[in-house]
Amino acid sequence: MRKILDLITYYFVKIYVFTYIFFKKITGIKWEKVNSIYLPLDFSIGFDTLRWIVNHQYEINEIQIIQNTIQTEDIVLEIGTGLGFISSFCCKKNNNKVYTFEANPNNYEICKNVFIKNGVNPNHQNIVLSNDEGTINFSVNNKRRLASSLLNKNENITLIQTQNLNNIISSVKPNYLIMDIEGGEYEIFKIIDFQYICKVQFELHPQLLDESKCVEIFDLLEANHFTKNETLSKNNNFYETLFSLLDQ
């Protein structure tokens, strides 16, 4: 019975979201303002993302953390631009001192328009940050764009340029790392040299990583003198956890 009710609720919300967007579009409105940032009401984004835009809960945990921690002088390195929401928000807080990298070419085209609409100018590139220079196979999920990943789970494989993560850090000297890359955070933490970084906000994906990898991530952060801010961190499924240097 509970599954039936959940299914009914799901389709009710889906009908509401698409009806809402349809009527917005026929009145000439193509954007929704969420936490001061305009986001596109574009059906191609998919329901799983649009429903959070429509109810103004999109990336709500990340925004709450970043709003309480970002400073004007911060230089932000964002891995996983997505739709450009977080990077646009940061640009308005730190005068465009944002370097953001998105692997998915479909998302990248959308985020460029988001930056223009919001009048921000981050340094943005369609590349994968890794330990190597060259190209890598990237799996594009056209139905759920934010589920696309380096895990080759479907036939939509495209070659994406890669750049060395630690060379980027050495070059741009970020002090704030922001990351949401659908399970790819494990590989990043395995290779990263934090250098100038003293604040890290990332979304952990335990549904994609086994428990041992999740534990390893926290161990790596602790080994690099980071500790979790219990006041700001959102611990539901280890999401949106913020770390700051112990000696900062």
Short mmCIF file of C-alpha atoms in Angstrom, two decimals:
data_model
loop_
_atom_site.label_atom_id
_atom_site.label_comp_id
_atom_site.label_asym_id
_atom_site.label_seq_id
_atom_site.Cartn_x
_atom_site.Cartn_y
_atom_site.Cartn_z
CA MET A 1 0.00 0.00 0.00
CA ARG A 2 2.84 2.39 0.87
CA LYS A 3 4.51 1.77 -2.49
CA ILE A 4 1.26 2.55 -4.31
CA LEU A 5 0.86 5.83 -2.37
CA ASP A 6 4.49 6.77 -3.09
CA LEU A 7 3.94 6.07 -6.79
CA ILE A 8 0.78 8.20 -6.86
CA THR A 9 2.62 11.03 -5.09
CA TYR A 10 5.52 10.78 -7.54
CA TYR A 11 3.29 11.12 -10.59
CA PHE A 12 1.21 13.87 -8.97
CA VAL A 13 4.38 15.91 -8.36
CA LYS A 14 5.61 15.14 -11.87
CA ILE A 15 2.35 16.39 -13.42
CA TYR A 16 2.47 19.51 -11.24
CA VAL A 17 6.08 20.33 -12.18
CA PHE A 18 5.59 19.93 -15.92
CA THR A 19 2.28 21.84 -15.82
CA TYR A 20 3.98 24.65 -13.87
CA ILE A 21 6.80 24.88 -16.43
CA PHE A 22 4.39 24.67 -19.37
CA PHE A 23 2.34 27.65 -18.15
CA LYS A 24 5.52 29.59 -17.37
CA LYS A 25 6.71 29.03 -20.92
CA ILE A 26 3.44 30.11 -22.59
CA THR A 27 3.68 33.36 -20.62
CA GLY A 28 7.24 33.86 -21.84
CA ILE A 29 9.02 32.95 -18.60
CA LYS A 30 11.96 30.60 -19.18
CA TRP A 31 13.85 31.02 -15.90
CA GLU A 32 13.20 30.38 -12.20
CA LYS A 33 15.00 32.41 -9.54
CA VAL A 34 16.30 30.17 -6.76
CA ASN A 35 18.31 31.73 -3.92
CA SER A 36 19.06 34.80 -6.06
CA ILE A 37 20.26 32.66 -9.02
CA TYR A 38 18.31 32.20 -12.26
CA LEU A 39 18.00 28.60 -13.45
CA PRO A 40 16.45 27.42 -16.74
CA LEU A 41 13.01 25.85 -16.86
CA ASP A 42 14.16 23.48 -19.57
CA PHE A 43 12.47 20.09 -20.02
CA SER A 44 15.75 18.62 -21.26
CA ILE A 45 17.17 18.91 -17.74
CA GLY A 46 14.80 16.17 -16.59
CA PHE A 47 12.22 15.86 -13.86
CA ASP A 48 14.64 14.72 -11.13
CA THR A 49 16.35 18.13 -11.28
CA LEU A 50 13.43 20.34 -12.32
CA ARG A 51 11.29 19.40 -9.33
CA TRP A 52 13.91 20.83 -6.97
CA ILE A 53 14.19 24.00 -9.05
CA VAL A 54 10.43 24.50 -9.07
CA ASN A 55 10.08 24.06 -5.30
CA HIS A 56 13.20 26.22 -4.68
CA GLN A 57 15.02 23.42 -2.87
CA TYR A 58 17.69 22.85 -5.52
CA GLU A 59 21.10 22.23 -3.88
CA ILE A 60 19.66 23.74 -0.70
CA ASN A 61 22.13 22.06 1.66
CA GLU A 62 25.17 23.18 -0.31
CA ILE A 63 23.90 26.76 -0.51
CA GLN A 64 23.28 26.91 3.24
CA ILE A 65 26.81 25.73 3.96
CA ILE A 66 28.49 27.96 1.39
CA GLN A 67 26.49 31.02 2.38
CA ASN A 68 27.81 30.64 5.92
CA THR A 69 31.43 29.99 4.97
CA ILE A 70 32.41 31.83 1.78
CA GLN A 71 34.35 35.07 2.13
CA THR A 72 34.91 37.83 -0.42
CA GLU A 73 38.62 36.99 -0.61
CA ASP A 74 38.09 33.25 -1.19
CA ILE A 75 39.25 31.65 -4.41
CA VAL A 76 36.90 28.77 -5.23
CA LEU A 77 37.76 25.60 -7.12
CA GLU A 78 34.55 23.78 -8.06
CA ILE A 79 34.71 20.26 -9.44
CA GLY A 80 31.37 19.42 -11.03
CA THR A 81 29.75 22.61 -12.35
CA GLY A 82 26.42 20.94 -13.02
CA LEU A 83 23.97 23.62 -14.14
CA GLY A 84 26.24 26.40 -12.88
CA PHE A 85 24.08 27.15 -9.83
CA ILE A 86 26.74 26.89 -7.12
CA SER A 87 29.44 28.62 -9.15
CA SER A 88 27.05 31.49 -9.99
CA PHE A 89 26.19 31.85 -6.31
CA CYS A 90 29.88 31.89 -5.36
CA CYS A 91 30.71 34.43 -8.07
CA LYS A 92 28.21 36.86 -6.58
CA LYS A 93 29.85 36.41 -3.18
CA ASN A 94 33.54 36.63 -4.13
CA ASN A 95 33.60 38.81 -7.26
CA ASN A 96 33.98 36.00 -9.80
CA LYS A 97 37.02 34.35 -8.21
CA VAL A 98 35.73 30.92 -9.23
CA TYR A 99 37.36 28.17 -11.30
CA THR A 100 34.83 25.52 -12.22
CA PHE A 101 35.16 22.28 -14.20
CA GLU A 102 32.37 20.19 -15.71
CA ALA A 103 32.86 16.87 -17.48
CA ASN A 104 29.41 16.53 -19.05
CA PRO A 105 29.31 18.45 -22.36
CA ASN A 106 25.50 18.75 -22.18
CA ASN A 107 25.62 20.35 -18.74
CA TYR A 108 28.45 22.58 -19.87
CA GLU A 109 26.34 24.13 -22.63
CA ILE A 110 23.56 24.87 -20.12
CA CYS A 111 25.86 26.33 -17.46
CA LYS A 112 27.36 28.79 -19.96
CA ASN A 113 23.87 30.24 -20.49
CA VAL A 114 23.26 30.27 -16.74
CA PHE A 115 26.41 32.34 -16.23
CA ILE A 116 25.31 34.86 -18.87
CA LYS A 117 21.78 35.13 -17.44
CA ASN A 118 23.14 35.76 -13.94
CA GLY A 119 25.78 38.24 -15.06
CA VAL A 120 28.71 36.27 -13.63
CA ASN A 121 32.02 35.36 -15.16
CA PRO A 122 33.74 32.34 -13.59
CA ASN A 123 36.66 30.62 -15.28
CA HIS A 124 34.93 27.50 -16.64
CA GLN A 125 36.09 24.54 -18.68
CA ASN A 126 34.60 21.31 -20.06
CA ILE A 127 37.29 18.93 -18.75
CA VAL A 128 37.88 16.16 -16.24
CA LEU A 129 40.38 16.80 -13.47
CA SER A 130 42.49 13.72 -12.80
CA ASN A 131 46.04 12.58 -12.29
CA ASP A 132 46.76 12.56 -16.02
CA GLU A 133 46.77 14.77 -19.09
CA GLY A 134 44.97 13.52 -22.19
CA THR A 135 41.45 12.17 -22.75
CA ILE A 136 39.09 9.84 -20.90
CA ASN A 137 35.81 8.01 -21.61
CA PHE A 138 32.81 9.77 -20.07
CA SER A 139 29.34 8.25 -19.88
CA VAL A 140 26.56 10.74 -20.70
CA ASN A 141 23.11 9.95 -19.31
CA ASN A 142 20.70 11.97 -21.49
CA LYS A 143 17.68 11.22 -19.29
CA ARG A 144 19.33 12.13 -15.97
CA ARG A 145 22.17 14.48 -16.80
CA LEU A 146 23.49 14.74 -13.28
CA ALA A 147 23.81 10.95 -13.15
CA SER A 148 26.39 10.99 -15.92
CA SER A 149 29.80 9.87 -14.78
CA LEU A 150 33.14 8.27 -15.48
CA LEU A 151 31.43 4.94 -14.76
CA ASN A 152 30.68 3.64 -18.24
CA LYS A 153 27.16 2.37 -17.62
CA ASN A 154 25.50 3.21 -20.93
CA GLU A 155 26.26 3.48 -24.60
CA ASN A 156 26.56 7.27 -24.74
CA ILE A 157 30.31 7.44 -24.35
CA THR A 158 32.24 10.56 -25.29
CA LEU A 159 35.91 11.47 -25.02
CA ILE A 160 36.62 14.34 -22.63
CA GLN A 161 39.90 16.16 -22.18
CA THR A 162 41.67 15.67 -18.85
CA GLN A 163 44.02 17.96 -16.95
CA ASN A 164 46.16 17.32 -13.90
CA LEU A 165 44.25 18.34 -10.77
CA ASN A 166 47.27 19.28 -8.70
CA ASN A 167 48.75 21.40 -11.49
CA ILE A 168 45.47 23.33 -11.59
CA ILE A 169 45.57 23.86 -7.83
CA SER A 170 49.18 25.01 -8.03
CA SER A 171 48.27 27.46 -10.80
CA VAL A 172 45.05 29.08 -9.50
CA LYS A 173 45.82 28.80 -5.75
CA PRO A 174 42.27 28.10 -4.50
CA ASN A 175 41.54 28.05 -0.78
CA TYR A 176 37.97 26.70 -1.04
CA LEU A 177 37.20 23.38 -2.76
CA ILE A 178 33.58 22.62 -3.67
CA MET A 179 32.77 19.24 -5.19
CA ASP A 180 29.74 17.25 -6.32
CA ILE A 181 30.67 14.62 -8.90
CA GLU A 182 28.38 11.65 -8.28
CA GLY A 183 30.82 9.26 -6.62
CA GLY A 184 33.93 10.61 -8.33
CA GLU A 185 34.91 12.31 -5.08
CA TYR A 186 36.76 9.17 -4.00
CA GLU A 187 39.19 9.36 -6.93
CA ILE A 188 39.76 13.07 -6.33
CA PHE A 189 40.58 12.61 -2.65
CA LYS A 190 42.94 9.78 -3.53
CA ILE A 191 45.12 12.03 -5.70
CA ILE A 192 44.66 15.56 -4.37
CA ASP A 193 47.46 17.67 -2.94
CA PHE A 194 45.47 20.28 -0.99
CA GLN A 195 48.22 22.91 -1.13
CA TYR A 196 46.37 26.22 -0.50
CA ILE A 197 42.97 24.65 0.21
CA CYS A 198 41.72 25.20 3.75
CA LYS A 199 37.98 24.72 3.25
CA VAL A 200 36.25 21.79 1.56
CA GLN A 201 32.55 21.36 0.91
CA PHE A 202 31.60 18.15 -0.86
CA GLU A 203 28.70 15.83 -1.37
CA LEU A 204 29.44 12.24 -0.50
CA HIS A 205 27.55 9.54 -2.43
CA PRO A 206 27.43 6.39 -0.30
CA GLN A 207 24.88 4.90 -2.69
CA LEU A 208 27.63 4.82 -5.31
CA LEU A 209 30.65 4.15 -3.10
CA ASP A 210 31.01 1.19 -0.78
CA GLU A 211 31.47 1.78 2.95
CA SER A 212 35.22 1.21 2.90
CA LYS A 213 35.71 4.01 0.34
CA CYS A 214 33.56 6.40 2.38
CA VAL A 215 35.65 5.65 5.46
CA GLU A 216 38.83 6.11 3.45
CA ILE A 217 37.72 9.58 2.34
CA PHE A 218 37.24 10.74 5.93
CA ASP A 219 40.55 9.17 6.93
CA LEU A 220 42.33 11.02 4.12
CA LEU A 221 40.81 14.33 5.21
CA GLU A 222 41.79 13.74 8.81
CA ALA A 223 45.32 12.80 7.75
CA ASN A 224 45.51 16.17 6.01
CA HIS A 225 44.45 18.01 9.19
CA PHE A 226 40.83 18.59 8.29
CA THR A 227 37.96 18.17 10.72
CA LYS A 228 34.24 18.22 10.15
CA ASN A 229 32.30 21.28 11.24
CA GLU A 230 29.46 19.60 13.10
CA THR A 231 27.37 22.78 13.20
CA LEU A 232 27.25 23.37 9.46
CA SER A 233 27.57 19.85 8.07
CA LYS A 234 24.50 17.96 6.94
CA ASN A 235 24.93 14.35 8.01
CA ASN A 236 21.97 12.76 6.28
CA ASN A 237 23.64 10.07 4.15
CA PHE A 238 26.93 11.91 4.65
CA TYR A 239 25.81 14.71 2.35
CA GLU A 240 27.11 18.27 2.29
CA THR A 241 29.94 17.88 4.76
CA LEU A 242 32.19 20.86 5.39
CA PHE A 243 35.74 20.55 6.61
CA SER A 244 38.12 23.27 7.78
CA LEU A 245 41.77 23.09 8.83
CA LEU A 246 42.29 22.36 12.52
CA ASP A 247 44.96 25.03 12.78
CA GLN A 248 43.15 27.67 10.72
#
